[in-house]
């Protein structure tokens, strides 16, 4: 089955997908652009919805500057940030925030000025926010605009399965360009071919590859896995960021406690009340995340404790409730009153710094295929993303992608024929347990063997396990009718292998990649990206 042809398919409805959709659909006086916007669940899902801290940007020009923000980003990135990408992103930060405000999103104010908070790695207050629920305000504001726009056709509960790449004999302008996607309707399990002149992957990160994560269920690395299978290079997958402070409670499914608490002076403490960050970094609680997460991991292992505490009780209850209403209310449901007692916290997988390689126009290695947001690797974050730079990246690169696509749209037509989805040789499965078992096993060994602190031996064990799982999953994929769980498991396994392979190559410790076998930085050999090249590149 085939749908009509779209000018642009956008896979993902987080900050990056919504931005590119609105920028493309912007002007009703220009020729209409037919856009398909796809989310595998409801439109309001994905990491963007859960973002707490805010968006970093140079807004207080009396005390801050582009140079300061650039310098802080590069410092956090531990030598691997691409300066062109850092400059490009931060130079566009003020305009990106103005664009969001113009779309009707309301940020917190103090008297007449926007309130700017601080997070780890930032030398200045520069994080604009909507209390402690910035992602909700941003998503709801942009979604309201998207729903009103007649050029955007929304496909909720639809999942991109794979990209369709033209065989060279069929290509119009260039060989092997992206000409659409296979799309699974997750409510009736039917797959449709969707043709498009341009495809944008805005599918978010891959932190679900780990057992404990701050991310929602959508973060299964689908875009990275699809792009890899189609022939794109993937970079720096060893740098998965672990957020230092997620709520530790048996019933709290990885609820994040924003770094902005530490920005307002909250202290990390051992269960006996002793502060410890001064032993690890002179910036203490406001050191970049890699340092804070590694310090917590070290102290938990040293003391045998399951958690550490984060204590903001030095602030008045009025201040805490006004600045962190979501966290206050959520913790209270678990019996923790953060105005009078410390919060038990643990690190959890949070952000995928690596991803699909793109240029500053968000173009990937495959013609007419773009990648933006957490699924992309633009070089901005280096070996460790600075807090609140990711929503900014979604906004800036979303606009850059839209500008480039608009400039090329008239040169392309839709492909008349797409290779049809072939499910003639598969049957229904009665072995669903294979999916649930492998899903659990994969996330557990990734946590234990490829987590915050790594070792050659554990990486080797993980590599052996992932090879076995890949074989089982491939067999299953070839024999049975697909569903969303199988697609996600297949993608998670691909991403897990990319992470393991990248981590095995980096024989040093840098940023988010810390290994006991090579505990120091080696600038002579490893001051470069880890680039994995697929066989069909
Ligand atoms: P997402 O927002 O994750 O959206 C991904 C979209 O892709 C979803 O719509 C999903 O349905 C869709 N999708 C995925 N796969 C498929 C598929 N196969 N088919 C169809 N659709 C698919 N960053 C900051 O800068 N500041 C913060 O304060 C901040 N706080 C955070 C707090 C939390 C709890 C988390 C988890 C992250 C936070 N981050 C923050 C990181 C930031 O939120 C994310 O990096 C960013 O929102 C990613 O946006 P995105 O558009 O790339 O992807
Ligand atoms: C947080 O609020 O601590 C998360 C910010 C981020 O991940 O950028």
mmCIF file of C-alpha atoms in Angstrom, residues 317-505:
data_model
loop_
_atom_site.group_PDB
_atom_site.id
_atom_site.type_symbol
_atom_site.label_atom_id
_atom_site.label_comp_id
_atom_site.label_asym_id
_atom_site.label_seq_id
_atom_site.Cartn_x
_atom_site.Cartn_y
_atom_site.Cartn_z
ATOM 1 C CA UNK A 317 9.952 26.657 51.361
ATOM 2 C CA UNK A 318 8.441 29.618 49.433
ATOM 3 C CA UNK A 319 11.447 29.768 47.062
ATOM 4 C CA UNK A 320 11.489 25.998 46.502
ATOM 5 C CA UNK A 321 7.763 25.718 45.821
ATOM 6 C CA UNK A 322 7.812 28.758 43.486
ATOM 7 C CA UNK A 323 10.856 27.630 41.438
ATOM 8 C CA UNK A 324 10.409 23.857 41.444
ATOM 9 C CA UNK A 325 6.655 23.208 41.686
ATOM 10 C CA UNK A 326 6.685 20.019 39.580
ATOM 11 C CA UNK A 327 9.502 18.400 41.545
ATOM 12 C CA UNK A 328 8.035 19.511 44.882
ATOM 13 C CA UNK A 329 4.633 17.978 44.064
ATOM 14 C CA UNK A 330 6.025 14.790 42.522
ATOM 15 C CA UNK A 331 8.369 14.098 45.466
ATOM 16 C CA UNK A 332 5.519 14.726 47.889
ATOM 17 C CA UNK A 333 3.529 11.909 46.232
ATOM 18 C CA UNK A 334 6.382 9.598 47.311
ATOM 19 C CA UNK A 335 6.331 11.009 50.850
ATOM 20 C CA UNK A 336 9.410 13.256 50.409
ATOM 21 C CA UNK A 337 8.990 16.921 51.386
ATOM 22 C CA UNK A 338 11.934 18.583 49.615
ATOM 23 C CA UNK A 339 11.486 21.815 51.634
ATOM 24 C CA UNK A 340 12.477 19.996 54.828
ATOM 25 C CA UNK A 341 14.366 16.817 53.868
ATOM 26 C CA UNK A 342 17.037 15.746 51.358
ATOM 27 C CA UNK A 343 16.085 13.887 48.164
ATOM 28 C CA UNK A 344 17.534 10.394 47.530
ATOM 29 C CA UNK A 345 19.064 10.403 44.008
ATOM 30 C CA UNK A 346 21.012 8.147 41.610
ATOM 31 C CA UNK A 347 22.538 8.713 38.147
ATOM 32 C CA UNK A 348 20.643 7.426 35.094
ATOM 33 C CA UNK A 349 21.235 7.371 31.325
ATOM 34 C CA UNK A 350 20.065 10.719 30.007
ATOM 35 C CA UNK A 351 21.448 11.920 26.687
ATOM 36 C CA UNK A 352 23.020 10.453 23.542
ATOM 37 C CA UNK A 353 25.877 12.799 22.541
ATOM 38 C CA UNK A 354 26.724 10.755 19.456
ATOM 39 C CA UNK A 355 24.487 10.113 16.480
ATOM 40 C CA UNK A 356 23.972 10.486 12.740
ATOM 41 C CA UNK A 357 26.714 12.685 11.286
ATOM 42 C CA UNK A 358 25.423 15.932 9.762
ATOM 43 C CA UNK A 359 26.779 19.206 8.471
ATOM 44 C CA UNK A 360 25.610 22.639 9.628
ATOM 45 C CA UNK A 361 22.559 22.380 7.317
ATOM 46 C CA UNK A 362 21.582 19.118 9.083
ATOM 47 C CA UNK A 363 22.270 17.076 5.931
ATOM 48 C CA UNK A 364 23.420 13.479 6.432
ATOM 49 C CA UNK A 365 25.590 11.334 4.165
ATOM 50 C CA UNK A 366 22.526 10.310 2.118
ATOM 51 C CA UNK A 367 21.127 12.900 -0.307
ATOM 52 C CA UNK A 368 17.714 14.277 0.767
ATOM 53 C CA UNK A 369 17.993 12.759 4.241
ATOM 54 C CA UNK A 370 18.356 15.162 7.177
ATOM 55 C CA UNK A 371 18.841 14.507 10.898
ATOM 56 C CA UNK A 372 18.210 16.953 13.743
ATOM 57 C CA UNK A 373 18.034 17.019 17.530
ATOM 58 C CA UNK A 374 19.313 14.278 19.789
ATOM 59 C CA UNK A 375 19.489 11.705 16.978
ATOM 60 C CA UNK A 376 22.052 13.836 15.138
ATOM 61 C CA UNK A 377 25.751 14.362 15.669
ATOM 62 C CA UNK A 378 26.556 17.976 14.783
ATOM 63 C CA UNK A 379 29.795 18.212 16.781
ATOM 64 C CA UNK A 380 28.239 20.653 19.273
ATOM 65 C CA UNK A 381 28.542 18.526 22.409
ATOM 66 C CA UNK A 382 31.955 16.880 22.056
ATOM 67 C CA UNK A 383 32.670 14.308 24.747
ATOM 68 C CA UNK A 384 30.091 15.737 27.179
ATOM 69 C CA UNK A 385 27.019 17.865 26.516
ATOM 70 C CA UNK A 386 26.665 20.964 28.648
ATOM 71 C CA UNK A 387 23.260 21.155 30.339
ATOM 72 C CA UNK A 388 20.440 22.838 28.408
ATOM 73 C CA UNK A 389 22.408 23.073 25.159
ATOM 74 C CA UNK A 390 20.312 20.308 23.569
ATOM 75 C CA UNK A 391 16.961 22.048 23.252
ATOM 76 C CA UNK A 392 18.915 24.952 21.792
ATOM 77 C CA UNK A 393 20.487 22.592 19.233
ATOM 78 C CA UNK A 394 16.996 21.277 18.286
ATOM 79 C CA UNK A 395 15.761 24.824 17.605
ATOM 80 C CA UNK A 396 18.817 26.097 15.725
ATOM 81 C CA UNK A 397 19.319 23.012 13.540
ATOM 82 C CA UNK A 398 15.558 22.642 12.989
ATOM 83 C CA UNK A 399 15.578 26.059 11.355
ATOM 84 C CA UNK A 400 18.788 25.332 9.423
ATOM 85 C CA UNK A 401 17.284 22.118 8.000
ATOM 86 C CA UNK A 402 14.082 23.897 6.988
ATOM 87 C CA UNK A 403 16.017 26.706 5.262
ATOM 88 C CA UNK A 404 18.106 24.226 3.262
ATOM 89 C CA UNK A 405 15.124 22.074 2.285
ATOM 90 C CA UNK A 406 13.158 25.145 1.158
ATOM 91 C CA UNK A 407 16.040 26.198 -1.058
ATOM 92 C CA UNK A 408 16.103 22.769 -2.783
ATOM 93 C CA UNK A 409 12.448 21.772 -2.863
ATOM 94 C CA UNK A 410 11.746 22.814 -6.430
ATOM 95 C CA UNK A 411 14.599 20.694 -7.826
ATOM 96 C CA UNK A 412 13.007 17.385 -6.887
ATOM 97 C CA UNK A 413 9.956 15.356 -7.848
ATOM 98 C CA UNK A 414 8.486 12.391 -6.065
ATOM 99 C CA UNK A 415 9.524 8.941 -7.176
ATOM 100 C CA UNK A 416 6.697 7.258 -9.079
ATOM 101 C CA UNK A 417 7.569 3.762 -7.809
ATOM 102 C CA UNK A 418 8.712 2.669 -4.359
ATOM 103 C CA UNK A 419 9.780 -0.882 -3.595
ATOM 104 C CA UNK A 420 6.714 -2.363 -1.843
ATOM 105 C CA UNK A 421 6.941 -3.684 1.727
ATOM 106 C CA UNK A 422 7.269 -7.449 1.387
ATOM 107 C CA UNK A 423 5.712 -9.517 4.186
ATOM 108 C CA UNK A 424 4.828 -12.507 2.002
ATOM 109 C CA UNK A 425 7.199 -14.855 3.822
ATOM 110 C CA UNK A 426 6.443 -14.016 7.456
ATOM 111 C CA UNK A 427 3.834 -15.384 9.857
ATOM 112 C CA UNK A 428 2.324 -14.388 13.207
ATOM 113 C CA UNK A 429 4.522 -15.227 16.200
ATOM 114 C CA UNK A 430 3.682 -17.179 19.323
ATOM 115 C CA UNK A 431 7.131 -16.488 20.762
ATOM 116 C CA UNK A 432 6.657 -12.942 22.104
ATOM 117 C CA UNK A 433 8.752 -13.952 25.129
ATOM 118 C CA UNK A 434 11.859 -13.743 22.898
ATOM 119 C CA UNK A 435 11.259 -10.011 22.578
ATOM 120 C CA UNK A 436 10.658 -9.325 26.275
ATOM 121 C CA UNK A 437 13.550 -11.519 27.396
ATOM 122 C CA UNK A 438 16.057 -9.963 24.982
ATOM 123 C CA UNK A 439 14.821 -6.464 25.768
ATOM 124 C CA UNK A 440 15.527 -6.972 29.500
ATOM 125 C CA UNK A 441 18.834 -8.747 28.953
ATOM 126 C CA UNK A 442 20.154 -6.084 26.605
ATOM 127 C CA UNK A 443 19.350 -3.139 28.886
ATOM 128 C CA UNK A 444 20.778 -4.904 31.928
ATOM 129 C CA UNK A 445 24.142 -5.862 30.404
ATOM 130 C CA UNK A 446 24.472 -2.399 28.865
ATOM 131 C CA UNK A 447 23.992 -0.907 32.353
ATOM 132 C CA UNK A 448 26.394 -3.312 34.056
ATOM 133 C CA UNK A 449 29.086 -3.631 31.361
ATOM 134 C CA UNK A 450 28.943 -0.391 29.330
ATOM 135 C CA UNK A 451 27.805 2.100 32.013
ATOM 136 C CA UNK A 452 29.411 5.060 33.806
ATOM 137 C CA UNK A 453 32.682 3.252 34.556
ATOM 138 C CA UNK A 454 33.964 0.811 31.911
ATOM 139 C CA UNK A 455 36.613 -1.910 31.595
ATOM 140 C CA UNK A 456 37.998 -3.826 28.599
ATOM 141 C CA UNK A 457 36.834 -7.157 30.010
ATOM 142 C CA UNK A 458 33.260 -5.986 30.511
ATOM 143 C CA UNK A 459 33.133 -4.416 27.040
ATOM 144 C CA UNK A 460 34.277 -7.713 25.555
ATOM 145 C CA UNK A 461 31.536 -9.582 27.429
ATOM 146 C CA UNK A 462 28.990 -7.055 26.166
ATOM 147 C CA UNK A 463 30.248 -7.516 22.605
ATOM 148 C CA UNK A 464 29.807 -11.284 22.842
ATOM 149 C CA UNK A 465 26.291 -10.912 24.244
ATOM 150 C CA UNK A 466 25.191 -8.387 21.622
ATOM 151 C CA UNK A 467 26.365 -10.621 18.771
ATOM 152 C CA UNK A 468 24.181 -13.461 20.065
ATOM 153 C CA UNK A 469 21.206 -11.164 20.555
ATOM 154 C CA UNK A 470 21.626 -9.646 17.087
ATOM 155 C CA UNK A 471 21.462 -13.123 15.563
ATOM 156 C CA UNK A 472 18.314 -14.065 17.491
ATOM 157 C CA UNK A 473 16.619 -10.761 16.693
ATOM 158 C CA UNK A 474 17.498 -10.963 12.985
ATOM 159 C CA UNK A 475 16.081 -14.503 12.766
ATOM 160 C CA UNK A 476 12.924 -13.385 14.508
ATOM 161 C CA UNK A 477 12.609 -10.324 12.243
ATOM 162 C CA UNK A 478 12.879 -12.489 9.126
ATOM 163 C CA UNK A 479 10.310 -15.060 10.275
ATOM 164 C CA UNK A 480 7.513 -13.117 11.946
ATOM 165 C CA UNK A 481 5.150 -10.211 11.285
ATOM 166 C CA UNK A 482 6.644 -7.072 12.786
ATOM 167 C CA UNK A 483 5.215 -4.968 15.621
ATOM 168 C CA UNK A 484 6.478 -1.881 17.449
ATOM 169 C CA UNK A 485 8.200 -3.870 20.235
ATOM 170 C CA UNK A 486 10.194 -5.903 17.741
ATOM 171 C CA UNK A 487 11.185 -2.806 15.751
ATOM 172 C CA UNK A 488 12.365 -1.036 18.906
ATOM 173 C CA UNK A 489 14.299 -4.070 20.121
ATOM 174 C CA UNK A 490 16.003 -4.422 16.728
ATOM 175 C CA UNK A 491 16.971 -0.738 16.827
ATOM 176 C CA UNK A 492 18.160 -0.881 20.445
ATOM 177 C CA UNK A 493 20.381 -3.848 19.596
ATOM 178 C CA UNK A 494 21.914 -1.953 16.675
ATOM 179 C CA UNK A 495 22.555 1.109 18.830
ATOM 180 C CA UNK A 496 23.957 -1.021 21.674
ATOM 181 C CA UNK A 497 26.478 -2.544 19.277
ATOM 182 C CA UNK A 498 27.441 0.921 17.986
ATOM 183 C CA UNK A 499 28.016 2.085 21.588
ATOM 184 C CA UNK A 500 30.087 -0.995 22.470
ATOM 185 C CA UNK A 501 32.200 -0.755 19.281
ATOM 186 C CA UNK A 502 32.841 2.948 19.831
ATOM 187 C CA UNK A 503 33.744 2.422 23.497
ATOM 188 C CA UNK A 504 36.166 -0.386 22.551
ATOM 189 C CA UNK A 505 37.970 1.889 20.106
#
